[in-house]
Amino acid sequence: MTTTEDIRDIFSILHDGTISAWTGGRNLLTLTVDCLYLAERIEKSFDRFYVVLMNIDKLELDPWTNLIDLPTVVKSDYSDIFKAELEILSANINDDVVVVACKQHDTNFDYCGGNLSISCQAIKVFDQNQNELTIDQFGEISKNYWDERSKK
């Protein structure tokens, strides 16, 4: 697996999760992703994960404006990108860059979501106690959740 595939897989697993906070910068950026339905499978009191992006080559948000005739301004400053909480919808690879489709619900912003483009040298995911999860472990947590849900 390549780093690009790992990024896609992690954000795909986190679909319906919300990026609620961020710290750091280009060399090491930590995203707090609220995702109760998966986090509580590790520990009942958990409600989030931490996604760490290392050595970022590209991180920008191409917003979906609320009005069709409003000009689109791509956001590349992290404080602008994560000003609104972004709900993860899906993740795909386009020209070796992961594109995460996100929506946001805060009507104080002139956009309802956007495409978050991510390219970095490495990615890691941690549970709420800062224990690192491998992609296989993370995928198994998700698979078990969806398998159980499909039986209801």
PDB file of C-alpha atoms in Angstrom:
ATOM      1  CA  MET A   1       0.000   0.000   0.000  1.00  0.00           C
ATOM      2  CA  THR A   2       1.156   3.500  -0.771  1.00  0.00           C
ATOM      3  CA  THR A   3       0.805   6.484   1.520  1.00  0.00           C
ATOM      4  CA  THR A   4      -1.819   7.886  -0.854  1.00  0.00           C
ATOM      5  CA  GLU A   5      -3.890   4.714  -0.494  1.00  0.00           C
ATOM      6  CA  ASP A   6      -3.430   4.811   3.286  1.00  0.00           C
ATOM      7  CA  ILE A   7      -4.715   8.405   3.402  1.00  0.00           C
ATOM      8  CA  ARG A   8      -7.731   7.461   1.297  1.00  0.00           C
ATOM      9  CA  ASP A   9      -8.456   4.395   3.407  1.00  0.00           C
ATOM     10  CA  ILE A  10      -8.235   6.239   6.739  1.00  0.00           C
ATOM     11  CA  PHE A  11     -10.550   9.036   5.610  1.00  0.00           C
ATOM     12  CA  SER A  12     -12.919   6.499   4.014  1.00  0.00           C
ATOM     13  CA  ILE A  13     -13.142   4.617   7.303  1.00  0.00           C
ATOM     14  CA  LEU A  14     -13.867   7.928   9.061  1.00  0.00           C
ATOM     15  CA  HIS A  15     -16.821   8.806   6.817  1.00  0.00           C
ATOM     16  CA  ASP A  16     -19.573  10.503   8.826  1.00  0.00           C
ATOM     17  CA  GLY A  17     -16.878  11.670  11.246  1.00  0.00           C
ATOM     18  CA  THR A  18     -16.246  15.393  11.720  1.00  0.00           C
ATOM     19  CA  ILE A  19     -12.903  17.191  11.731  1.00  0.00           C
ATOM     20  CA  SER A  20     -13.492  19.332  14.819  1.00  0.00           C
ATOM     21  CA  ALA A  21     -10.008  20.650  15.655  1.00  0.00           C
ATOM     22  CA  TRP A  22      -6.443  20.828  14.380  1.00  0.00           C
ATOM     23  CA  THR A  23      -2.976  21.612  15.744  1.00  0.00           C
ATOM     24  CA  GLY A  24       0.451  21.866  14.207  1.00  0.00           C
ATOM     25  CA  GLY A  25       1.632  22.760  10.764  1.00  0.00           C
ATOM     26  CA  ARG A  26       3.070  21.479   7.538  1.00  0.00           C
ATOM     27  CA  ASN A  27       5.622  19.103   9.067  1.00  0.00           C
ATOM     28  CA  LEU A  28       3.220  17.573  11.588  1.00  0.00           C
ATOM     29  CA  LEU A  29      -0.513  18.305  11.557  1.00  0.00           C
ATOM     30  CA  THR A  30      -2.904  16.608  13.972  1.00  0.00           C
ATOM     31  CA  LEU A  31      -6.603  16.518  13.129  1.00  0.00           C
ATOM     32  CA  THR A  32      -9.192  15.679  15.766  1.00  0.00           C
ATOM     33  CA  VAL A  33     -11.930  13.637  14.112  1.00  0.00           C
ATOM     34  CA  ASP A  34     -15.100  13.101  16.130  1.00  0.00           C
ATOM     35  CA  CYS A  35     -16.491   9.687  15.200  1.00  0.00           C
ATOM     36  CA  LEU A  36     -18.464   8.262  18.113  1.00  0.00           C
ATOM     37  CA  TYR A  37     -19.802   5.145  16.386  1.00  0.00           C
ATOM     38  CA  LEU A  38     -16.267   3.834  15.727  1.00  0.00           C
ATOM     39  CA  ALA A  39     -14.411   5.295  18.720  1.00  0.00           C
ATOM     40  CA  GLU A  40     -16.759   3.730  21.273  1.00  0.00           C
ATOM     41  CA  ARG A  41     -15.960   0.307  19.812  1.00  0.00           C
ATOM     42  CA  ILE A  42     -12.474   0.679  21.312  1.00  0.00           C
ATOM     43  CA  GLU A  43     -13.650   2.105  24.647  1.00  0.00           C
ATOM     44  CA  LYS A  44     -17.234   3.081  25.552  1.00  0.00           C
ATOM     45  CA  SER A  45     -16.140   6.553  26.733  1.00  0.00           C
ATOM     46  CA  PHE A  46     -14.260   7.364  23.488  1.00  0.00           C
ATOM     47  CA  ASP A  47     -15.750   9.669  20.866  1.00  0.00           C
ATOM     48  CA  ARG A  48     -12.827  10.683  18.626  1.00  0.00           C
ATOM     49  CA  PHE A  49      -9.634   9.785  16.822  1.00  0.00           C
ATOM     50  CA  TYR A  50      -6.490  11.738  16.029  1.00  0.00           C
ATOM     51  CA  VAL A  51      -5.175  11.685  12.471  1.00  0.00           C
ATOM     52  CA  VAL A  52      -1.581  12.839  12.057  1.00  0.00           C
ATOM     53  CA  LEU A  53      -0.354  14.041   8.661  1.00  0.00           C
ATOM     54  CA  MET A  54       3.429  14.288   8.269  1.00  0.00           C
ATOM     55  CA  ASN A  55       5.404  16.364   5.772  1.00  0.00           C
ATOM     56  CA  ILE A  56       2.420  17.779   3.926  1.00  0.00           C
ATOM     57  CA  ASP A  57       2.875  18.476   0.222  1.00  0.00           C
ATOM     58  CA  LYS A  58      -0.672  19.707  -0.377  1.00  0.00           C
ATOM     59  CA  LEU A  59      -3.611  20.519   1.850  1.00  0.00           C
ATOM     60  CA  GLU A  60      -6.367  22.726   0.509  1.00  0.00           C
ATOM     61  CA  LEU A  61     -10.128  23.055   0.515  1.00  0.00           C
ATOM     62  CA  ASP A  62     -12.018  23.825  -2.679  1.00  0.00           C
ATOM     63  CA  PRO A  63     -15.355  24.946  -1.194  1.00  0.00           C
ATOM     64  CA  TRP A  64     -18.826  24.309  -2.557  1.00  0.00           C
ATOM     65  CA  THR A  65     -20.357  27.775  -2.424  1.00  0.00           C
ATOM     66  CA  ASN A  66     -23.969  28.224  -1.323  1.00  0.00           C
ATOM     67  CA  LEU A  67     -24.762  30.457  -4.276  1.00  0.00           C
ATOM     68  CA  ILE A  68     -23.865  29.136  -7.702  1.00  0.00           C
ATOM     69  CA  ASP A  69     -22.626  32.525  -8.950  1.00  0.00           C
ATOM     70  CA  LEU A  70     -20.359  33.144  -5.951  1.00  0.00           C
ATOM     71  CA  PRO A  71     -16.674  32.908  -6.912  1.00  0.00           C
ATOM     72  CA  THR A  72     -14.845  29.911  -5.494  1.00  0.00           C
ATOM     73  CA  VAL A  73     -11.663  30.714  -3.591  1.00  0.00           C
ATOM     74  CA  VAL A  74      -9.525  27.688  -2.764  1.00  0.00           C
ATOM     75  CA  LYS A  75      -8.433  27.776   0.885  1.00  0.00           C
ATOM     76  CA  SER A  76      -4.842  26.779   1.612  1.00  0.00           C
ATOM     77  CA  ASP A  77      -4.280  28.382   5.027  1.00  0.00           C
ATOM     78  CA  TYR A  78      -4.995  25.727   7.657  1.00  0.00           C
ATOM     79  CA  SER A  79      -6.893  28.163   9.875  1.00  0.00           C
ATOM     80  CA  ASP A  80      -9.210  28.938   6.935  1.00  0.00           C
ATOM     81  CA  ILE A  81      -9.586  25.293   5.921  1.00  0.00           C
ATOM     82  CA  PHE A  82     -10.606  24.156   9.395  1.00  0.00           C
ATOM     83  CA  LYS A  83     -12.523  27.265  10.511  1.00  0.00           C
ATOM     84  CA  ALA A  84     -15.748  25.315   9.977  1.00  0.00           C
ATOM     85  CA  GLU A  85     -16.116  21.741  11.196  1.00  0.00           C
ATOM     86  CA  LEU A  86     -15.907  19.445   8.175  1.00  0.00           C
ATOM     87  CA  GLU A  87     -17.991  16.272   8.044  1.00  0.00           C
ATOM     88  CA  ILE A  88     -16.270  13.537   6.031  1.00  0.00           C
ATOM     89  CA  LEU A  89     -18.416  12.048   3.263  1.00  0.00           C
ATOM     90  CA  SER A  90     -15.991  10.039   1.117  1.00  0.00           C
ATOM     91  CA  ALA A  91     -12.382   9.844  -0.035  1.00  0.00           C
ATOM     92  CA  ASN A  92     -10.937   9.082  -3.459  1.00  0.00           C
ATOM     93  CA  ILE A  93      -7.605   9.360  -5.242  1.00  0.00           C
ATOM     94  CA  ASN A  94      -7.242  11.802  -8.133  1.00  0.00           C
ATOM     95  CA  ASP A  95      -3.787  12.274  -9.742  1.00  0.00           C
ATOM     96  CA  ASP A  96      -1.930  10.911  -6.669  1.00  0.00           C
ATOM     97  CA  VAL A  97      -3.803  13.297  -4.350  1.00  0.00           C
ATOM     98  CA  VAL A  98      -6.528  12.199  -1.954  1.00  0.00           C
ATOM     99  CA  VAL A  99      -9.725  14.199  -2.357  1.00  0.00           C
ATOM    100  CA  VAL A 100     -12.001  14.047   0.676  1.00  0.00           C
ATOM    101  CA  ALA A 101     -15.553  15.222   0.016  1.00  0.00           C
ATOM    102  CA  CYS A 102     -16.794  17.101   3.083  1.00  0.00           C
ATOM    103  CA  LYS A 103     -19.890  18.982   4.081  1.00  0.00           C
ATOM    104  CA  GLN A 104     -20.324  21.611   6.749  1.00  0.00           C
ATOM    105  CA  HIS A 105     -23.493  22.809   8.441  1.00  0.00           C
ATOM    106  CA  ASP A 106     -22.626  26.246   9.879  1.00  0.00           C
ATOM    107  CA  THR A 107     -24.749  28.838   8.051  1.00  0.00           C
ATOM    108  CA  ASN A 108     -22.301  31.594   9.029  1.00  0.00           C
ATOM    109  CA  PHE A 109     -20.122  30.424   6.139  1.00  0.00           C
ATOM    110  CA  ASP A 110     -20.850  30.977   2.437  1.00  0.00           C
ATOM    111  CA  TYR A 111     -20.146  27.346   1.560  1.00  0.00           C
ATOM    112  CA  CYS A 112     -21.820  24.060   2.466  1.00  0.00           C
ATOM    113  CA  GLY A 113     -18.756  21.823   2.142  1.00  0.00           C
ATOM    114  CA  GLY A 114     -16.025  21.172  -0.347  1.00  0.00           C
ATOM    115  CA  ASN A 115     -13.244  18.947  -1.581  1.00  0.00           C
ATOM    116  CA  LEU A 116     -10.328  18.661   0.827  1.00  0.00           C
ATOM    117  CA  SER A 117      -7.190  17.714  -1.145  1.00  0.00           C
ATOM    118  CA  ILE A 118      -4.456  15.965   0.824  1.00  0.00           C
ATOM    119  CA  SER A 119      -0.978  14.825  -0.123  1.00  0.00           C
ATOM    120  CA  CYS A 120       1.649  14.032   2.506  1.00  0.00           C
ATOM    121  CA  GLN A 121       4.581  11.712   3.116  1.00  0.00           C
ATOM    122  CA  ALA A 122       3.012   9.732   5.979  1.00  0.00           C
ATOM    123  CA  ILE A 123      -0.223   9.376   7.933  1.00  0.00           C
ATOM    124  CA  LYS A 124      -1.006   7.793  11.293  1.00  0.00           C
ATOM    125  CA  VAL A 125      -4.211   7.354  13.254  1.00  0.00           C
ATOM    126  CA  PHE A 126      -4.517   7.203  17.042  1.00  0.00           C
ATOM    127  CA  ASP A 127      -7.350   6.410  19.411  1.00  0.00           C
ATOM    128  CA  GLN A 128      -8.433   8.826  22.126  1.00  0.00           C
ATOM    129  CA  ASN A 129      -5.715   7.522  24.494  1.00  0.00           C
ATOM    130  CA  GLN A 130      -3.068   8.219  21.831  1.00  0.00           C
ATOM    131  CA  ASN A 131      -2.558   4.527  21.021  1.00  0.00           C
ATOM    132  CA  GLU A 132      -1.572   4.135  17.381  1.00  0.00           C
ATOM    133  CA  LEU A 133      -3.828   1.956  15.239  1.00  0.00           C
ATOM    134  CA  THR A 134      -2.560   0.214  12.131  1.00  0.00           C
ATOM    135  CA  ILE A 135      -4.682   0.606   9.035  1.00  0.00           C
ATOM    136  CA  ASP A 136      -5.565  -3.088   9.299  1.00  0.00           C
ATOM    137  CA  GLN A 137      -6.729  -2.644  12.910  1.00  0.00           C
ATOM    138  CA  PHE A 138      -8.681   0.486  12.008  1.00  0.00           C
ATOM    139  CA  GLY A 139     -10.269  -1.254   9.035  1.00  0.00           C
ATOM    140  CA  GLU A 140     -11.256  -4.223  11.197  1.00  0.00           C
ATOM    141  CA  ILE A 141     -12.996  -1.928  13.716  1.00  0.00           C
ATOM    142  CA  SER A 142     -14.975  -0.381  10.866  1.00  0.00           C
ATOM    143  CA  LYS A 143     -15.753  -3.724   9.207  1.00  0.00           C
ATOM    144  CA  ASN A 144     -17.032  -5.185  12.479  1.00  0.00           C
ATOM    145  CA  TYR A 145     -19.255  -2.148  13.046  1.00  0.00           C
ATOM    146  CA  TRP A 146     -20.812  -2.347   9.574  1.00  0.00           C
ATOM    147  CA  ASP A 147     -21.145  -6.149   9.727  1.00  0.00           C
ATOM    148  CA  GLU A 148     -23.050  -5.876  13.021  1.00  0.00           C
ATOM    149  CA  ARG A 149     -25.166  -3.009  11.724  1.00  0.00           C
ATOM    150  CA  SER A 150     -26.165  -4.976   8.615  1.00  0.00           C
ATOM    151  CA  LYS A 151     -27.547  -7.764  10.838  1.00  0.00           C
ATOM    152  CA  LYS A 152     -30.009  -5.427  12.597  1.00  0.00           C
TER     153      LYS A 152
END
